[in-house]
mmCIF file of C-alpha atoms in Angstrom:
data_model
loop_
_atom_site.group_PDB
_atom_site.id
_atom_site.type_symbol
_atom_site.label_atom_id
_atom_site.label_comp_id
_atom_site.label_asym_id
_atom_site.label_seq_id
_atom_site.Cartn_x
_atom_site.Cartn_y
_atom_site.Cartn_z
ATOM 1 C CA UNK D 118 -41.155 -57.905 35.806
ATOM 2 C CA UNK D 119 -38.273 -58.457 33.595
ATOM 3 C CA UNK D 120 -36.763 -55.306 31.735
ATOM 4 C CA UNK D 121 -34.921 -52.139 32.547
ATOM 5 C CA UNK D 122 -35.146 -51.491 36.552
ATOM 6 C CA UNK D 123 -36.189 -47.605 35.481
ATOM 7 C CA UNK D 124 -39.346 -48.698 33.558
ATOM 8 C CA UNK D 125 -40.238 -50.996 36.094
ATOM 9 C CA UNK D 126 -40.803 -48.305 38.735
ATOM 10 C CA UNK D 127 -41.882 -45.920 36.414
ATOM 11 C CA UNK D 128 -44.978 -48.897 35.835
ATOM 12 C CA UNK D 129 -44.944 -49.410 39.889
ATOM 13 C CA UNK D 130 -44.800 -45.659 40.422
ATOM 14 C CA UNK D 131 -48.504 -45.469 37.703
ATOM 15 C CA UNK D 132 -50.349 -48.650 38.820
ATOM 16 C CA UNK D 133 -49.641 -47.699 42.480
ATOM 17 C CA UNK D 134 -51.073 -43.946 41.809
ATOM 18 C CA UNK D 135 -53.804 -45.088 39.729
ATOM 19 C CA UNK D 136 -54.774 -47.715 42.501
ATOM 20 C CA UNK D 137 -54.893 -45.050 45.399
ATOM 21 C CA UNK D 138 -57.320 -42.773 43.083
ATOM 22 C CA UNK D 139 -59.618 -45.864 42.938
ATOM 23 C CA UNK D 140 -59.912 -46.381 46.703
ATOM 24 C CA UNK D 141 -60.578 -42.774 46.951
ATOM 25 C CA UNK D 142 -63.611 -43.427 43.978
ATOM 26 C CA UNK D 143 -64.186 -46.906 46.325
ATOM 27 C CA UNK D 144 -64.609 -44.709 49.571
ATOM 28 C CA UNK D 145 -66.471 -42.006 47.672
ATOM 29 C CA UNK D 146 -69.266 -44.320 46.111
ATOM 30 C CA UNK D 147 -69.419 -46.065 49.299
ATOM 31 C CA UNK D 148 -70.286 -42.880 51.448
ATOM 32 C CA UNK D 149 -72.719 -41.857 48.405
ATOM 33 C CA UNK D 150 -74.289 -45.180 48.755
ATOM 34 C CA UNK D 151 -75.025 -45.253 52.513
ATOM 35 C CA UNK D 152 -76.723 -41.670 51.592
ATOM 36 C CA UNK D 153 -79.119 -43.161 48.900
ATOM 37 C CA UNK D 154 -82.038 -45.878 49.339
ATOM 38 C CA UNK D 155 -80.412 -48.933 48.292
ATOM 39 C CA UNK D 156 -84.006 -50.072 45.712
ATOM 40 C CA UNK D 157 -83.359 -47.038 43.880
ATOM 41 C CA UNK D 158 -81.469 -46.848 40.903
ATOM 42 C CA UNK D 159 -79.548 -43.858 42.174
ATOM 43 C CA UNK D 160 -78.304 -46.624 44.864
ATOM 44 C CA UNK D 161 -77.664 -49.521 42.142
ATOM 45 C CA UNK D 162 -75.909 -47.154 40.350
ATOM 46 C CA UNK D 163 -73.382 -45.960 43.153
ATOM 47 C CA UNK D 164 -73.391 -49.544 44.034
ATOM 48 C CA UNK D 165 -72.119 -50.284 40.469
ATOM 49 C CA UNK D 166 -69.592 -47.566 40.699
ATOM 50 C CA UNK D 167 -67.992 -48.983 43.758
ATOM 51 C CA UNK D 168 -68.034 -52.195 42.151
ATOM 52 C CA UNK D 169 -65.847 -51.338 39.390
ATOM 53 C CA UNK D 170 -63.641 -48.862 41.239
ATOM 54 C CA UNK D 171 -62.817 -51.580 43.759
ATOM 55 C CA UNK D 172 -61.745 -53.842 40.788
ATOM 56 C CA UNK D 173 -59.725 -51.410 39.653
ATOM 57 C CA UNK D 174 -57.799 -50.562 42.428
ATOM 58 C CA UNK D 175 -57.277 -54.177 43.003
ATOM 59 C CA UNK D 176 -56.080 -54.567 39.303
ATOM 60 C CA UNK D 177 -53.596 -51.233 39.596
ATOM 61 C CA UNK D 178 -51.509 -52.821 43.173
ATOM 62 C CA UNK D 179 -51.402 -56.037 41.477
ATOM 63 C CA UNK D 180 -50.325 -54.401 38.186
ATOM 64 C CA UNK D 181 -47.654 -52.407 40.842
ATOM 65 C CA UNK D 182 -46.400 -55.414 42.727
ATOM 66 C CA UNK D 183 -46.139 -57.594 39.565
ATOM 67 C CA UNK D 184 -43.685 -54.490 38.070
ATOM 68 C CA UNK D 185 -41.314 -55.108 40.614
ATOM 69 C CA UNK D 186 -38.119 -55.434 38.889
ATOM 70 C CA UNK D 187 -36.964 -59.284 38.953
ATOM 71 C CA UNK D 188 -33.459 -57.267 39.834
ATOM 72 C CA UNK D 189 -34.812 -56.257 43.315
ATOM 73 C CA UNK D 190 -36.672 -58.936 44.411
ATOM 74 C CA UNK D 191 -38.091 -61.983 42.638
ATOM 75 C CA UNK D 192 -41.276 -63.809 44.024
ATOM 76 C CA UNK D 193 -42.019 -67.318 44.813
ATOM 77 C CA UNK D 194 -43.886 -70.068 42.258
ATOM 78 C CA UNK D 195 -46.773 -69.642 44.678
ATOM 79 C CA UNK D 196 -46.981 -66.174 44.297
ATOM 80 C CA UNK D 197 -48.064 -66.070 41.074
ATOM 81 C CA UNK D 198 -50.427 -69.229 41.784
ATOM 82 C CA UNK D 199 -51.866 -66.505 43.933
ATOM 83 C CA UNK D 200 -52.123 -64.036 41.972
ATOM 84 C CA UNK D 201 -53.631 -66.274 39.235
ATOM 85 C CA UNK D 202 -56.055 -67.315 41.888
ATOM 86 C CA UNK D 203 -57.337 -63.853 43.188
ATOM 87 C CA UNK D 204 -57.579 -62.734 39.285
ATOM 88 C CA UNK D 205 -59.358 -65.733 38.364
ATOM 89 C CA UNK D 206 -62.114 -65.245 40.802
ATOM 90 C CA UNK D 207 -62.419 -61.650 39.894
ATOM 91 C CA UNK D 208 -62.871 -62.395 36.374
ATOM 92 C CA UNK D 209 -64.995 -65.144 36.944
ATOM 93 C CA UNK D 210 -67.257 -62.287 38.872
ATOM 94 C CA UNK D 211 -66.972 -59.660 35.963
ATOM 95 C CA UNK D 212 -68.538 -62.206 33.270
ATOM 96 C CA UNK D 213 -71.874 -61.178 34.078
ATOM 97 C CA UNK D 214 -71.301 -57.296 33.782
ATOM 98 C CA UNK D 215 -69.034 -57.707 30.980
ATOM 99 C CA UNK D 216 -72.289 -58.862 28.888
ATOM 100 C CA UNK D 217 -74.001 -55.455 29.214
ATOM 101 C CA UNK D 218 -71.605 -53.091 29.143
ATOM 102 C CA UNK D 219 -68.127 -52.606 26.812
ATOM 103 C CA UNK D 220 -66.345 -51.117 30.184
ATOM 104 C CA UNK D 221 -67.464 -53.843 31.938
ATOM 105 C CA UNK D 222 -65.921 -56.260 29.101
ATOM 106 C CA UNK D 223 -62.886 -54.158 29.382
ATOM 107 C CA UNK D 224 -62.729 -54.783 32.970
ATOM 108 C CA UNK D 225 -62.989 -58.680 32.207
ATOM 109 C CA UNK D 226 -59.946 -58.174 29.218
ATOM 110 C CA UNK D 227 -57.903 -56.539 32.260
ATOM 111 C CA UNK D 228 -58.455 -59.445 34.606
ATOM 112 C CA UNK D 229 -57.426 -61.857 31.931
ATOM 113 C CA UNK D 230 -54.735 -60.057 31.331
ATOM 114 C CA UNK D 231 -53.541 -60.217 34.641
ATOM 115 C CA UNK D 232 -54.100 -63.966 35.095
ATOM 116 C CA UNK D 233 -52.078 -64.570 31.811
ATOM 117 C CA UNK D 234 -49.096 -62.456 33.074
ATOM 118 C CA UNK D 235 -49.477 -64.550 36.654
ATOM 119 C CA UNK D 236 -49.155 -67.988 34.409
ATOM 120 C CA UNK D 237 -46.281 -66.584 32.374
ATOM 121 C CA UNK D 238 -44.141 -65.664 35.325
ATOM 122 C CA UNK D 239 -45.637 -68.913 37.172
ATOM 123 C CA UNK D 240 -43.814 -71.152 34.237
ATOM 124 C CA UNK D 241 -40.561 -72.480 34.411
ATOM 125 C CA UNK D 242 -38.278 -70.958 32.012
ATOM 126 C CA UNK D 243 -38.033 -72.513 28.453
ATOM 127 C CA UNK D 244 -34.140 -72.754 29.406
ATOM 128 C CA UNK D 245 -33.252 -71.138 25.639
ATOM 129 C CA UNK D 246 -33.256 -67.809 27.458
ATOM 130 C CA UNK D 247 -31.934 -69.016 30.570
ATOM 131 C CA UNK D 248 -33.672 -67.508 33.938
ATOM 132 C CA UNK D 249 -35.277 -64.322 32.526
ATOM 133 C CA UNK D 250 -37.323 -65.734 30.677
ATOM 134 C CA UNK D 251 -41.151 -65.509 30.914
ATOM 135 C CA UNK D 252 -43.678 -68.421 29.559
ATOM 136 C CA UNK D 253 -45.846 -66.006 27.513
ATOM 137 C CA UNK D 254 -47.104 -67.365 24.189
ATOM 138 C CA UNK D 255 -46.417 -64.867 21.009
ATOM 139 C CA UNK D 256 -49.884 -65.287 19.541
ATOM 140 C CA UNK D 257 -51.751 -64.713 23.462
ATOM 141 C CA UNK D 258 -49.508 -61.908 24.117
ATOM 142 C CA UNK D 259 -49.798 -60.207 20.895
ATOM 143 C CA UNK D 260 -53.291 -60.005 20.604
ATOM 144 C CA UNK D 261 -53.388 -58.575 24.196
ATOM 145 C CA UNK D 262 -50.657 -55.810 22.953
ATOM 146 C CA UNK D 263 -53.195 -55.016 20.159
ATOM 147 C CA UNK D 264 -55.917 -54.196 22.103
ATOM 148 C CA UNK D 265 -54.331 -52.438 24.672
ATOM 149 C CA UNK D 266 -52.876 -50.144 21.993
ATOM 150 C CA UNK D 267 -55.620 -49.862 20.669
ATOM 151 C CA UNK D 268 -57.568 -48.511 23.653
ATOM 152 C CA UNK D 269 -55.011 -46.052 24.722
ATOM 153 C CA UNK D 270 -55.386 -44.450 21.361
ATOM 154 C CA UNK D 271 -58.705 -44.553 21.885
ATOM 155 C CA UNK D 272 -58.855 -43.417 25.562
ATOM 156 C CA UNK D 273 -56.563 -41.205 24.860
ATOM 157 C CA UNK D 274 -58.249 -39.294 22.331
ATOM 158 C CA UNK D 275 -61.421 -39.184 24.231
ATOM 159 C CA UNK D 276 -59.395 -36.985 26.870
ATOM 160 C CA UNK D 277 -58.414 -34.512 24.227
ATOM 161 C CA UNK D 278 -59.723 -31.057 24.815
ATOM 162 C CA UNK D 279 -63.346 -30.283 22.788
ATOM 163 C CA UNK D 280 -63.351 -27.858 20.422
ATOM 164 C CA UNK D 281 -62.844 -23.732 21.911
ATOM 165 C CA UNK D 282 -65.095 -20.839 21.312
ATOM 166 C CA UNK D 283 -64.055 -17.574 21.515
ATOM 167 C CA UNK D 284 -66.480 -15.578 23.425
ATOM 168 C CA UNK D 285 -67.466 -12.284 21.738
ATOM 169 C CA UNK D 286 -67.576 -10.527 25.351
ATOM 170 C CA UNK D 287 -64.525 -10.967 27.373
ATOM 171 C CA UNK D 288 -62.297 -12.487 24.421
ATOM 172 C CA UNK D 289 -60.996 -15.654 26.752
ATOM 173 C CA UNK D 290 -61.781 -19.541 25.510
ATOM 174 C CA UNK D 291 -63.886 -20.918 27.182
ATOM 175 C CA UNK D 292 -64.908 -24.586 26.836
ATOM 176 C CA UNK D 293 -67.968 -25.953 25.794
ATOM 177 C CA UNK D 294 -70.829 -27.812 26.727
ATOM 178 C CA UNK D 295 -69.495 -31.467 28.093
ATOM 179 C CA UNK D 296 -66.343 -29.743 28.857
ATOM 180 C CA UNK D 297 -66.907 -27.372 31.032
ATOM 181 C CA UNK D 298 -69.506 -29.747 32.875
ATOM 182 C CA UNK D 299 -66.189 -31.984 32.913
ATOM 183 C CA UNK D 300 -63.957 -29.505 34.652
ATOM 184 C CA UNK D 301 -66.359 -28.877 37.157
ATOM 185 C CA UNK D 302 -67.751 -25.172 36.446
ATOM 186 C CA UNK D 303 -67.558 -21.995 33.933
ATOM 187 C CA UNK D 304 -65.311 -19.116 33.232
ATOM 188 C CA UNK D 305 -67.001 -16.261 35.544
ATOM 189 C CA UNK D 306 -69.331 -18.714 37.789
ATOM 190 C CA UNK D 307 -68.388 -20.850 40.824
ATOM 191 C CA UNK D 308 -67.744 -24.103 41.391
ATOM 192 C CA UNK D 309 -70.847 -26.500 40.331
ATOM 193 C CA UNK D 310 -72.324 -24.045 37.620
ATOM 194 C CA UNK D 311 -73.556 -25.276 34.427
ATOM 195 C CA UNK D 312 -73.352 -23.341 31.124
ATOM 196 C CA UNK D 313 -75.564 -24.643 28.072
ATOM 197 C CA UNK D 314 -73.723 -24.505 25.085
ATOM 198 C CA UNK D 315 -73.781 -21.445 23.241
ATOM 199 C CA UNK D 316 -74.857 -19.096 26.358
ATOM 200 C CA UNK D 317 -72.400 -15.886 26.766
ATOM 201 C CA UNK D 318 -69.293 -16.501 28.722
ATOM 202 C CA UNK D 319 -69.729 -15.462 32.919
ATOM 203 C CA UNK D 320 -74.014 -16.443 32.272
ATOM 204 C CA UNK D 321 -74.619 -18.952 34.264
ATOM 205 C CA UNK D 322 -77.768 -21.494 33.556
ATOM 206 C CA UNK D 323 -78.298 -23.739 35.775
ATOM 207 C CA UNK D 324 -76.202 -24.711 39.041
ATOM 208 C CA UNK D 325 -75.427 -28.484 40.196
ATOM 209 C CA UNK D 326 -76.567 -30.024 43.538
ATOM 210 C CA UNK D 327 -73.521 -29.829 45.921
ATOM 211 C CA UNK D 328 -72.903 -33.483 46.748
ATOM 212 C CA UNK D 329 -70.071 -33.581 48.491
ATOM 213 C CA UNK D 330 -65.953 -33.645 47.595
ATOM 214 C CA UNK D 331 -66.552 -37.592 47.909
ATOM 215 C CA UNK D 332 -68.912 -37.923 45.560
ATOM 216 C CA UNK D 333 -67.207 -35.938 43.622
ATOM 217 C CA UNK D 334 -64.411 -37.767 43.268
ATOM 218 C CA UNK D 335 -66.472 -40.610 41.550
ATOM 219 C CA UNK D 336 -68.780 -38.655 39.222
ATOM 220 C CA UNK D 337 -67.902 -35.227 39.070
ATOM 221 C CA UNK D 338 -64.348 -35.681 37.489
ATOM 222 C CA UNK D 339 -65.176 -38.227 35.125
ATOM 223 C CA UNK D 340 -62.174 -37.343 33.255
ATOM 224 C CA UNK D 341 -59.884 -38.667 36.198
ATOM 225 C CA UNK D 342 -61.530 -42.148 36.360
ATOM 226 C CA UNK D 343 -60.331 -41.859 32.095
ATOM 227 C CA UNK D 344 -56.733 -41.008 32.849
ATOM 228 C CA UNK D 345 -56.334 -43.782 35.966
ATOM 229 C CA UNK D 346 -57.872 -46.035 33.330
ATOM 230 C CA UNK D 347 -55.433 -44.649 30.595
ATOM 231 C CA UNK D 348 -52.639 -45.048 32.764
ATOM 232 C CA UNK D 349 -53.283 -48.711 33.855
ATOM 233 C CA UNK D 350 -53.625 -49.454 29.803
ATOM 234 C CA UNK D 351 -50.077 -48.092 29.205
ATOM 235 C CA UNK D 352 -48.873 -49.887 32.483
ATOM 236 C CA UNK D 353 -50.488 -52.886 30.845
ATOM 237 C CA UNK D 354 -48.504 -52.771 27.472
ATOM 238 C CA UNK D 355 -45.213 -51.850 29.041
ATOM 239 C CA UNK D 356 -45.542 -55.172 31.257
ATOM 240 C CA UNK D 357 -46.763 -57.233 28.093
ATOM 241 C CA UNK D 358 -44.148 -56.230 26.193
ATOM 242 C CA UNK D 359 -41.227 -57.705 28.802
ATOM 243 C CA UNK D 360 -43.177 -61.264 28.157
#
């Protein structure tokens, strides 16, 4: 990537952590899987999970390598023509999700995305700039810095905190609803507990099935799989900006 060497590790430093959460998701939907009849849609489902937490991780340590700074080392033609190759195929594999679901389509965007960069740095320079330049095209490369900014705003806001109630016993705030089923458990109950909206802080209502700290990983902490993805977004428009 060409730009300042300390934003380019800063982007290696994110893609490569956001990668390694996504094998852990990978390893935990696998091990779900192999748990769960594969006809059922509890076993689609964990097989879909894999799916996209496998293309993530292989978008975030291509996103990582690519953010190399040019300064350190600077790849090969047929790198990229490898890259563009290994991107292609996994776009080519996300067309059919991407029609029923908007992640899915967002998935697609990313792979796109990541061939486009690949074909930039694959082009010769346009010899105005001299060697640091990149062959991205202003009206490609703007549109993909739109929507990217766009959905970190977006993603972004979804991780904002929900709205606090204070409790009229125990006077601590205690989340509500969706949040505290986000986090995991309640003020005053273990791990896994469930508190309906509205119920008195420490009550608890219902406790979740203990599945595991794999399985966890991919569908208890939904919150994480947001912030890898929000992280890879920001990674994203940091590298499309150097084009």
């Amino acid at each position: 990537m060409h730009g300042p060497a300390t934003a380019g590790w800063l982007v290696v430093a994110l893609c490569a952590a956001a990668g390694t959460y996504c094998l852990l998701r990978l390893r935990g939907a696998a091990g779900a899987r192999r748990g769960t009849a594969r006809g059922t849609v509890q076993g689609r489902a964990q097989g879909t999970t894999g799916g996209m937490a496998g293309g993530e991780a292989l978008m975030g340590f291509g996103m990582a390598a690519m953010a190399v700074p040019a300064a350190v080392v600077t790849p090969p033609r047929w790198v990229w023509l490898v890259y563009v190759a290994v991107f292609g195929v996994a776009a080519l594999r996300a067309l059919g999700p991407a029609r029923r679901t908007s992640h899915h389509l967002h998935h697609l965007v990313g792979m796109l995305a990541m061939v486009y960069m690949a074909v930039a740095m694959a082009l010769p320079p346009d010899g105005t700039h001299g060697a640091h330049s990149a062959g991205g095209t202003p009206l490609a490369t703007g549109v993909l810095l739109i929507y990217y900014a766009g959905y970190v705003l977006w993603t972004g806001a979804r991780l904002l905190p929900l709205q606090t109630v204070t409790a009229a016993e125990g006077g601590g705030p205690v989340g509500a609803g969706a949040a505290d089923r986000a986090a995991g458990g309640v003020v005053g109950g273990a791990p896994g507990d469930v508190r309906v909206a509205g119920a008195p802080a420490g009550v608890v209502t219902d406790t979740a099935p203990d599945t595991g700290a794999a399985t966890g990983l991919c569908e208890d902490r939904p919150e994480l799989a947001l912030a890898c993805r929000l992280s890879m977004g920001i990674a994203m428009l940091a590298m499309l900006l150097t084009l």
